[in-house]
Amino acid sequence: MSITKHLSLTAEPGRTASPAGAAVAAGLSAGVAKVDITNRAAGVVNDALYVKALVLKNEMTTAVLITVDAVAIGEIGYINNDYLPKVCARLQQELNISPANVLINASHCHGVVCSDVDERTFQAVKEALQNMVPVKVGAGSGAEDGIMENRRLKLKNGTEADVRHAYSLPPDEAVAAVGPVDPEIGLLRLDKMDGRTLAVVYNFACHPIQGVPSGGTTADITGFASRVIEDHCSDGTTALFLQGCAGDVNPIWYKDVDHPRNAEVLGNRLGLSTLRALRQVQTREDSRLKIICEVIELPRADLSQRIQKMEAEAAKLVQSLRGTSLNLKTFLHVFVKYHLSSEFPSYSSHRYLHDEAMGRDDLRRLDAENQRNMEQYIRNIHIMEELTRLQTNLALLRKHQADNAAAGKSTLEVKVLGIRIGDFVLVTFPGELSVQVGLNIKQRSPHQRIFVAGYTNGYIYYAPTAQQLMNVGGAQEDSDCLLAPAWQRLYEERANDIICRL
Ligand SMILES: [Zn+2]
């Protein structure tokens, strides 16, 4: 069936030998470097953003693993669409590294990077290549389940909503259940021959969007986690974070209004959990290094009917708004009174008892009227909140429907990369995979240390599950998406196929 096709971009392991400056060793060699990419002219900076490069080489193959503290590799945020082709072309021309052997992952933090991030990326790789040393390799797993939550809420009416700052949460009583998270921290440890650690690569799934109290630019949760790891391993260790399947995973306390949101607390905890697991990882000489890079065609969605239906829903909601005598000021006043004392809200009890003794029910009638008005005012508020969710998601659907129409074809090509480094196996995707996709791939894999990195080598927005795509328009992931539901099976099949060949 032919929506998928095999386009192999690799298969030239022998030809990548001897990039400029690389040390030659029989086993596995590695070099690391990091370069600051913070845009300091763009406002307050809380902590620096980095591009980090890890070059790996055995007798046959050279691989480059780059991590960037940025929201995405092109398309949204501050990295332009020409970044990936520019970096790949320079690595090929000046360092003889094939584009098929380059992995670039964005952490998805929302800090502002400098405009010459492509040049700084190239410098990081060049420097890493000049620092190659023989290494021992180890893979492992850690666990952390206290810093994140699934951001999709399963509602009692069968639909799903999500946790965003862009709009209100649905009422508590509408929520029936929440989705999964993946607590696994994937680990690759590279030690020098004398036992000192050279680099730690770790993979975890959570949107690093908690922010810091100052509101300044920050590498967020994963920036703090990397710092904890680097500060507590051998001097000079570089920690490289690979974002996982974080599409529907948020930091915990994301909508707290009582405390300033602080990524440092969550990041420190992720760093400590990573360090705890890292101590258990044994490294050994292991020269296995293999990369498979392929292009998959995925089906684009046709959102036109859903857009029409949502426009009709929005019109119906607007028509369902009803006037009441209250405004915000009087509503808050009566709301507080009626929640302080449900039996005698309008005055003290004796006044009600006196009315009763005189055969009157003036206060009871006033209370009934205020109750009716309050209930309608609250209904209006909930309709307004629902409209804000609907309008925001409808705008995303319109944007992506236009993008899909402009593409002029019913499919979308994505570059997927699989890499094996010793026992560490990783497969990538250029978008925001829902966490269940990663869990499925891990469960099916024959390997024990199998990890999945979204946000890699490009950006095609969210990639929710086929199940989540039954809810198109209800939450960001299923609205901020170019794909039709069949994409999930095609990707998971191909990812498994690549993994089995690594
Ligand atoms: Zn996102």
Coordinates of C-alpha atoms and ligand atoms in Angstrom, one line a residue:
M1 CA 0.0 0.0 0.0
S2 CA 1.4 2.9 -1.0
I3 CA 1.1 5.8 1.1
T4 CA 4.5 4.8 2.6
K5 CA 7.6 4.4 0.5
H6 CA 11.1 3.5 1.3
L7 CA 13.6 6.2 0.5
S8 CA 16.9 5.4 2.0
L9 CA 19.1 8.4 2.5
T10 CA 21.9 6.5 4.2
A11 CA 23.8 3.4 3.3
E12 CA 27.0 5.1 2.8
P13 CA 28.8 4.2 6.0
G14 CA 32.2 3.7 4.4
R15 CA 32.1 7.1 2.8
T16 CA 31.9 9.1 5.9
A17 CA 35.3 8.0 7.1
S18 CA 37.8 10.6 8.2
P19 CA 36.0 13.9 8.6
A20 CA 38.4 16.7 9.1
G21 CA 40.0 16.6 12.5
A22 CA 38.5 13.3 13.7
A23 CA 40.7 11.1 15.8
V24 CA 41.0 7.6 14.4
A25 CA 40.4 4.7 16.8
A26 CA 39.4 1.1 16.5
G27 CA 36.5 1.4 18.9
L28 CA 34.0 4.2 19.4
S29 CA 35.3 7.8 19.7
A30 CA 33.3 10.8 20.8
G31 CA 33.6 14.5 21.1
V32 CA 31.3 17.1 22.6
A33 CA 31.0 20.9 22.6
K34 CA 28.4 23.5 23.6
V35 CA 27.9 27.0 22.4
D36 CA 25.6 29.7 24.0
I37 CA 22.8 30.7 21.6
T38 CA 20.9 33.1 23.9
N39 CA 19.6 36.2 22.2
R40 CA 20.6 38.7 24.9
A41 CA 19.1 41.7 23.0
A42 CA 15.6 40.2 23.2
G43 CA 14.9 41.0 26.8
V44 CA 15.5 39.6 30.3
V45 CA 17.6 36.4 30.4
N46 CA 17.2 34.1 33.3
D47 CA 19.5 31.3 32.1
A48 CA 21.4 30.6 29.0
L49 CA 20.2 28.6 26.0
Y50 CA 22.7 26.2 24.3
V51 CA 23.3 24.3 21.2
K52 CA 25.2 21.1 22.1
A53 CA 26.9 18.7 19.7
L54 CA 28.0 15.2 20.2
V55 CA 30.0 13.6 17.4
L56 CA 30.3 9.8 17.5
K57 CA 32.6 7.8 15.3
N58 CA 33.6 4.2 14.7
E59 CA 35.6 2.7 11.9
M60 CA 32.6 2.8 9.5
T61 CA 30.3 5.6 10.6
T62 CA 30.3 9.2 11.9
A63 CA 27.1 10.4 13.6
V64 CA 26.3 13.9 14.9
L65 CA 23.7 14.4 17.6
I66 CA 22.8 18.0 18.2
T67 CA 20.4 19.4 20.9
V68 CA 19.1 22.9 20.7
D69 CA 17.3 24.9 23.5
A70 CA 14.6 26.1 21.1
V71 CA 10.9 25.5 20.5
A72 CA 11.3 23.8 17.2
I73 CA 13.6 23.1 14.3
G74 CA 12.0 25.6 11.9
E75 CA 8.3 26.4 11.2
I76 CA 7.5 28.0 14.6
G77 CA 9.6 30.1 17.1
Y78 CA 12.9 31.7 16.4
I79 CA 14.7 29.1 14.2
N80 CA 14.1 29.7 10.5
N81 CA 13.1 27.1 8.0
D82 CA 16.5 27.4 6.3
Y83 CA 18.4 26.3 9.5
L84 CA 18.3 22.6 8.9
P85 CA 19.3 22.6 5.3
K86 CA 22.0 25.2 6.0
V87 CA 23.6 23.3 8.9
C88 CA 23.4 20.0 7.0
A89 CA 25.0 21.5 3.8
R90 CA 27.9 22.9 5.8
L91 CA 28.5 19.7 7.7
Q92 CA 28.6 17.9 4.4
Q93 CA 30.7 20.4 2.5
E94 CA 33.2 21.3 5.2
L95 CA 33.3 18.3 7.5
N96 CA 32.3 15.5 5.1
I97 CA 29.4 14.4 7.3
S98 CA 26.3 13.1 5.5
P99 CA 23.0 14.8 6.2
A100 CA 21.6 11.3 6.8
N101 CA 23.8 11.0 9.8
V102 CA 22.8 14.2 11.5
L103 CA 20.2 14.3 14.3
I104 CA 19.0 17.7 15.5
N105 CA 16.5 17.8 18.4
A106 CA 14.8 20.8 19.8
S107 CA 14.1 20.7 23.6
H108 CA 10.8 22.7 22.8
C109 CA 11.6 25.3 25.5
H110 CA 10.2 28.7 24.5
G111 CA 13.4 30.9 25.0
V112 CA 14.6 33.3 22.3
V113 CA 17.7 32.2 20.4
C114 CA 20.1 34.4 18.5
S115 CA 19.7 34.9 14.8
D116 CA 23.0 33.2 13.8
V117 CA 22.1 29.9 15.5
D118 CA 23.1 28.0 12.4
E119 CA 26.6 29.3 12.5
R120 CA 26.9 28.5 16.2
T121 CA 25.5 25.0 15.6
F122 CA 28.2 24.5 13.0
Q123 CA 30.9 25.8 15.4
A124 CA 29.7 23.4 18.1
V125 CA 30.0 20.4 15.7
K126 CA 33.4 21.5 14.5
E127 CA 34.7 21.9 18.0
A128 CA 33.3 18.5 19.1
L129 CA 35.1 17.0 16.1
Q130 CA 38.4 18.5 17.3
N131 CA 38.0 17.0 20.7
M132 CA 37.4 13.3 19.8
V133 CA 38.5 10.8 22.4
P134 CA 38.0 7.0 22.7
V135 CA 35.0 6.2 24.8
K136 CA 33.2 3.5 26.7
V137 CA 29.4 3.3 26.3
G138 CA 26.5 2.4 28.5
A139 CA 22.7 2.6 28.2
G140 CA 20.1 2.7 31.0
S141 CA 16.8 4.0 32.2
G142 CA 15.7 6.2 35.1
A143 CA 12.2 7.2 36.3
E144 CA 10.5 10.4 37.2
D145 CA 6.7 10.8 37.5
G146 CA 6.4 13.8 39.8
I147 CA 7.0 16.8 37.5
M148 CA 4.5 16.3 34.7
E149 CA 0.9 15.4 33.9
N150 CA -1.0 14.5 30.8
R151 CA -2.6 17.7 29.6
R152 CA -5.7 16.1 27.9
L153 CA -8.8 15.8 30.0
K154 CA -11.3 13.1 29.1
L155 CA -14.7 14.7 29.7
K156 CA -17.9 13.0 30.8
N157 CA -19.6 13.9 27.5
G158 CA -17.1 11.8 25.6
T159 CA -15.0 14.6 24.2
E160 CA -11.5 15.8 25.4
A161 CA -10.2 19.2 26.4
D162 CA -6.7 20.3 27.2
V163 CA -4.8 22.3 29.8
R164 CA -3.6 25.6 28.2
H165 CA -3.0 29.2 29.1
A166 CA -4.8 30.1 25.9
Y167 CA -8.2 29.3 27.5
S168 CA -10.0 28.2 30.6
L169 CA -10.2 24.7 31.9
P170 CA -13.6 23.0 31.6
P171 CA -15.6 22.9 34.9
D172 CA -14.3 20.3 37.4
E173 CA -17.5 18.3 37.4
A174 CA -17.2 17.8 33.6
V175 CA -13.9 16.0 33.9
A176 CA -13.9 12.1 34.0
A177 CA -10.3 11.0 33.6
V178 CA -6.8 12.0 32.4
G179 CA -4.4 10.5 29.9
P180 CA -1.1 8.7 30.4
V181 CA 2.5 9.9 31.0
D182 CA 5.8 8.1 30.4
P183 CA 8.0 8.3 33.5
E184 CA 11.0 6.7 31.8
I185 CA 14.3 8.7 31.5
G186 CA 16.3 7.2 28.6
L187 CA 20.0 7.3 29.2
L188 CA 23.2 7.1 27.2
R189 CA 26.4 7.4 29.1
L190 CA 29.8 8.0 27.4
D191 CA 32.9 7.7 29.6
K192 CA 36.5 8.4 28.7
M193 CA 38.9 5.4 29.1
D194 CA 40.0 6.7 32.5
G195 CA 36.4 6.4 33.8
R196 CA 35.6 10.1 33.8
T197 CA 32.2 10.9 32.1
L198 CA 32.4 12.8 28.8
A199 CA 28.7 13.1 28.0
V200 CA 25.3 12.1 29.2
V201 CA 22.4 12.0 26.7
Y202 CA 19.0 11.8 28.3
N203 CA 15.5 11.5 26.9
F204 CA 12.3 12.4 28.7
A205 CA 8.8 13.5 27.6
C206 CA 7.5 16.8 29.0
H207 CA 6.8 20.2 27.5
P208 CA 9.5 22.5 29.0
I209 CA 7.2 25.5 29.2
Q210 CA 6.9 26.1 33.0
G211 CA 8.8 29.4 32.8
V212 CA 10.6 31.2 35.6
P213 CA 9.3 33.8 38.1
S214 CA 11.1 36.7 36.3
G215 CA 9.4 35.9 33.0
G216 CA 12.8 35.9 31.3
T217 CA 14.3 33.7 28.6
T218 CA 15.0 30.3 30.0
A219 CA 16.0 26.8 28.8
D220 CA 13.3 25.8 31.3
I221 CA 12.9 22.4 33.0
T222 CA 15.4 20.6 30.8
G223 CA 18.0 23.4 31.0
F224 CA 18.0 23.2 34.8
A225 CA 18.1 19.4 34.6
S226 CA 21.1 19.5 32.3
R227 CA 22.9 21.9 34.6
V228 CA 22.3 19.6 37.6
I229 CA 23.7 16.7 35.7
E230 CA 26.8 18.6 34.4
D231 CA 27.5 20.0 37.9
H232 CA 27.5 16.6 39.5
C233 CA 29.3 14.4 37.0
S234 CA 33.0 14.6 36.2
D235 CA 34.4 18.1 35.4
G236 CA 33.6 19.0 31.8
T237 CA 30.7 16.6 31.3
T238 CA 28.2 17.7 28.8
A239 CA 24.5 16.8 29.3
L240 CA 22.4 16.7 26.1
F241 CA 18.7 16.5 26.4
L242 CA 16.6 14.8 23.7
Q243 CA 12.9 15.7 24.0
G244 CA 10.6 12.7 23.8
C245 CA 6.9 12.2 23.0
A246 CA 5.8 15.3 24.9
G247 CA 2.9 16.4 22.6
D248 CA 0.3 15.9 25.3
V249 CA 2.5 16.2 28.4
N250 CA 2.7 19.4 30.5
P251 CA 4.6 20.4 33.5
I252 CA 2.6 19.8 36.7
W253 CA 1.1 22.9 38.3
Y254 CA 1.0 24.5 34.9
K255 CA -2.0 26.7 35.6
D256 CA -1.2 27.5 39.3
V257 CA -2.3 31.1 40.2
D258 CA -1.1 31.0 43.8
H259 CA 2.6 30.6 43.2
P260 CA 5.0 31.9 40.6
R261 CA 5.6 29.1 38.1
N262 CA 9.2 27.9 38.5
A263 CA 10.9 25.5 36.1
E264 CA 14.0 25.3 38.3
V265 CA 12.2 23.2 40.9
L266 CA 11.0 20.7 38.4
G267 CA 14.2 20.7 36.4
N268 CA 16.3 20.1 39.5
R269 CA 14.2 17.1 40.3
L270 CA 14.5 15.7 36.8
G271 CA 18.3 16.2 37.0
L272 CA 18.5 14.4 40.3
S273 CA 16.4 11.5 39.0
T274 CA 18.7 11.3 36.0
L275 CA 21.8 11.3 38.2
R276 CA 20.3 8.6 40.4
A277 CA 19.8 6.3 37.4
L278 CA 23.2 7.3 35.8
R279 CA 25.0 5.8 38.8
Q280 CA 23.6 2.4 37.8
V281 CA 24.7 2.6 34.2
Q282 CA 27.8 0.5 33.5
T283 CA 29.9 1.6 30.6
R284 CA 32.1 -0.8 28.4
E285 CA 33.9 -0.8 25.2
D286 CA 31.3 -1.2 22.5
S287 CA 31.9 0.2 19.0
R288 CA 28.3 -0.4 17.6
L289 CA 27.1 2.7 15.9
K290 CA 24.5 2.5 13.2
I291 CA 22.1 5.0 11.6
I292 CA 19.1 4.5 9.3
C293 CA 17.5 7.6 7.8
E294 CA 14.3 7.3 5.8
V295 CA 11.5 9.4 4.4
I296 CA 7.9 8.5 5.1
E297 CA 4.8 9.9 3.4
L298 CA 2.0 10.5 5.8
P299 CA -1.6 11.5 4.9
R300 CA -2.8 15.1 5.3
A301 CA -6.1 15.7 7.0
D302 CA -9.2 17.3 5.3
L303 CA -10.6 19.5 8.0
S304 CA -13.3 21.3 5.9
Q305 CA -16.3 19.4 7.4
R306 CA -15.1 19.7 10.9
I307 CA -14.6 23.5 10.4
Q308 CA -18.1 23.9 9.2
K309 CA -19.5 21.9 12.1
M310 CA -17.5 24.0 14.6
E311 CA -18.7 27.2 13.0
A312 CA -22.3 26.0 13.5
E313 CA -21.5 25.0 17.1
A314 CA -20.1 28.4 17.8
A315 CA -23.2 30.1 16.4
K316 CA -25.4 27.9 18.5
L317 CA -23.4 28.7 21.7
V318 CA -23.7 32.4 21.0
Q319 CA -27.4 32.1 20.6
S320 CA -27.7 30.2 23.9
L321 CA -26.5 33.2 25.9
R322 CA -29.3 34.7 28.0
G323 CA -29.5 38.1 29.7
T324 CA -29.7 38.4 33.5
S325 CA -30.1 41.3 35.8
L326 CA -26.6 40.9 37.2
N327 CA -23.3 42.3 36.0
L328 CA -19.8 41.2 37.2
K329 CA -19.9 43.5 40.2
T330 CA -23.4 42.4 41.5
F331 CA -22.7 38.8 40.6
L332 CA -19.6 38.6 42.7
H333 CA -21.5 40.3 45.6
V334 CA -24.4 37.9 45.6
F335 CA -22.2 34.9 44.8
V336 CA -20.1 35.4 48.0
K337 CA -23.3 36.1 50.1
Y338 CA -25.1 33.0 48.9
H339 CA -22.0 30.8 49.5
L340 CA -21.4 32.1 53.0
S341 CA -24.9 31.1 54.1
S342 CA -27.1 29.1 51.9
E343 CA -30.0 29.1 54.3
F344 CA -30.0 32.8 55.3
P345 CA -28.0 34.5 52.6
S346 CA -29.6 38.0 52.5
Y347 CA -29.5 38.9 56.2
S348 CA -29.2 37.3 59.7
S349 CA -31.5 34.3 60.6
H350 CA -33.7 36.3 62.9
R351 CA -34.9 38.5 60.1
Y352 CA -36.1 35.5 58.2
L353 CA -37.8 34.1 61.4
H354 CA -39.5 37.4 61.9
D355 CA -40.8 37.4 58.3
E356 CA -42.1 33.9 58.9
A357 CA -43.9 35.0 62.1
M358 CA -45.6 37.8 60.2
G359 CA -46.7 35.5 57.4
R360 CA -44.4 37.1 54.8
D361 CA -41.9 35.5 52.4
D362 CA -40.2 38.6 50.9
L363 CA -36.6 37.5 51.6
R364 CA -37.3 34.0 50.3
R365 CA -38.6 35.4 47.1
L366 CA -35.6 37.7 46.7
D367 CA -33.3 34.8 47.4
A368 CA -35.0 32.7 44.7
E369 CA -34.7 35.5 42.1
N370 CA -31.0 36.0 43.0
Q371 CA -30.3 32.3 42.7
R372 CA -32.0 32.1 39.3
N373 CA -29.9 35.1 38.1
M374 CA -26.7 33.7 39.5
E375 CA -27.2 30.3 37.8
Q376 CA -27.8 31.9 34.4
Y377 CA -24.8 34.2 34.9
I378 CA -22.6 31.1 35.6
R379 CA -24.2 29.3 32.6
N380 CA -23.2 32.3 30.4
I381 CA -19.6 32.3 31.8
H382 CA -19.3 28.6 31.0
I383 CA -20.6 29.2 27.5
M384 CA -18.1 32.0 27.1
E385 CA -15.2 29.7 28.3
E386 CA -16.3 27.0 25.9
L387 CA -16.4 29.6 23.1
T388 CA -12.8 30.7 23.9
R389 CA -11.7 27.1 23.5
L390 CA -13.7 26.6 20.4
Q391 CA -12.5 29.8 18.7
T392 CA -8.9 29.2 19.5
N393 CA -8.9 25.6 18.2
L394 CA -11.0 26.6 15.2
A395 CA -8.4 29.2 14.2
L396 CA -5.8 26.4 14.3
L397 CA -8.0 24.2 12.1
R398 CA -8.4 27.0 9.6
K399 CA -4.7 27.6 9.4
H400 CA -3.8 24.0 8.9
Q401 CA -6.6 23.5 6.4
A402 CA -5.1 26.4 4.4
D403 CA -1.6 24.9 4.7
N404 CA -2.8 21.5 3.5
A405 CA -4.7 23.0 0.6
A406 CA -1.6 25.1 -0.3
A407 CA 0.6 22.0 -0.3
G408 CA -1.3 20.8 -3.4
K409 CA -1.0 17.1 -2.4
S410 CA -2.7 14.7 0.0
T411 CA 0.5 13.6 1.7
L412 CA 3.4 15.0 3.8
E413 CA 7.0 13.8 3.7
V414 CA 8.8 13.4 7.0
K415 CA 12.4 12.4 7.7
V416 CA 12.7 9.7 10.3
L417 CA 16.0 8.6 11.8
G418 CA 16.9 5.6 13.8
I419 CA 20.2 5.4 15.6
R420 CA 22.0 2.7 17.7
I421 CA 24.9 3.6 20.0
G422 CA 25.9 0.4 21.9
D423 CA 22.7 -0.8 23.6
F424 CA 21.1 2.7 23.2
V425 CA 18.5 2.7 20.4
L426 CA 16.5 5.8 19.4
V427 CA 14.0 6.6 16.7
T428 CA 12.9 10.2 15.8
F429 CA 10.0 12.1 14.4
P430 CA 9.8 15.8 13.3
G431 CA 6.8 16.8 15.3
E432 CA 5.0 16.7 18.7
L433 CA 4.2 13.0 19.2
S434 CA 1.6 12.2 21.8
V435 CA 3.1 10.1 24.7
Q436 CA 1.0 7.0 23.8
V437 CA 2.9 6.8 20.5
G438 CA 6.2 6.5 22.4
L439 CA 4.7 4.0 24.8
N440 CA 3.5 1.9 21.9
I441 CA 6.9 1.9 20.1
K442 CA 8.7 1.0 23.3
Q443 CA 6.3 -1.9 24.1
R444 CA 6.6 -3.4 20.6
S445 CA 10.4 -3.1 20.3
P446 CA 12.7 -6.0 20.7
H447 CA 15.3 -3.8 22.4
Q448 CA 15.4 -3.1 26.1
R449 CA 16.8 0.4 25.8
I450 CA 14.6 1.9 23.1
F451 CA 13.7 5.6 23.2
V452 CA 11.7 8.0 21.0
A453 CA 12.5 11.6 20.3
G454 CA 10.0 13.9 18.7
Y455 CA 10.9 17.5 17.7
T456 CA 13.8 16.2 15.6
N457 CA 15.0 17.2 12.1
G458 CA 12.1 19.5 11.3
Y459 CA 8.7 20.4 12.7
I460 CA 5.2 19.4 11.4
Y461 CA 3.2 20.5 14.4
Y462 CA 1.4 18.0 16.7
A463 CA 1.0 14.3 15.9
P464 CA -1.8 13.0 18.2
T465 CA -3.0 9.4 18.2
A466 CA -5.8 8.2 15.8
Q467 CA -8.0 8.0 18.9
Q468 CA -7.2 11.6 19.9
L469 CA -8.0 12.7 16.3
M470 CA -11.6 11.6 16.8
N471 CA -11.7 14.8 18.9
V472 CA -10.6 17.2 16.2
G473 CA -11.2 20.8 17.4
G474 CA -11.5 19.9 21.1
A475 CA -7.9 20.3 22.2
Q476 CA -4.7 21.8 20.8
E477 CA -3.0 18.6 19.9
D478 CA -5.9 17.5 17.6
S479 CA -6.4 21.0 16.2
D480 CA -2.7 22.1 15.7
C481 CA -2.2 19.2 13.4
L482 CA -1.8 18.6 9.6
L483 CA -2.2 14.8 9.8
A484 CA -5.1 12.4 9.1
P485 CA -5.6 9.6 11.7
A486 CA -3.9 6.9 9.5
W487 CA -0.5 8.6 10.1
Q488 CA -0.1 6.8 13.5
R489 CA -0.2 3.3 12.2
L490 CA 2.1 4.2 9.3
Y491 CA 4.7 5.8 11.5
E492 CA 4.6 3.2 14.3
E493 CA 5.0 0.4 11.7
R494 CA 7.9 2.1 10.0
A495 CA 9.5 3.1 13.4
N496 CA 9.4 -0.6 14.4
D497 CA 10.8 -1.7 11.1
I498 CA 13.7 0.7 11.4
I499 CA 14.3 -0.3 15.1
C500 CA 14.4 -4.0 14.1
R501 CA 17.1 -3.2 11.5
L502 CA 19.3 -1.3 13.9
Ligands
ZN1 ZN 4.2 21.9 22.0

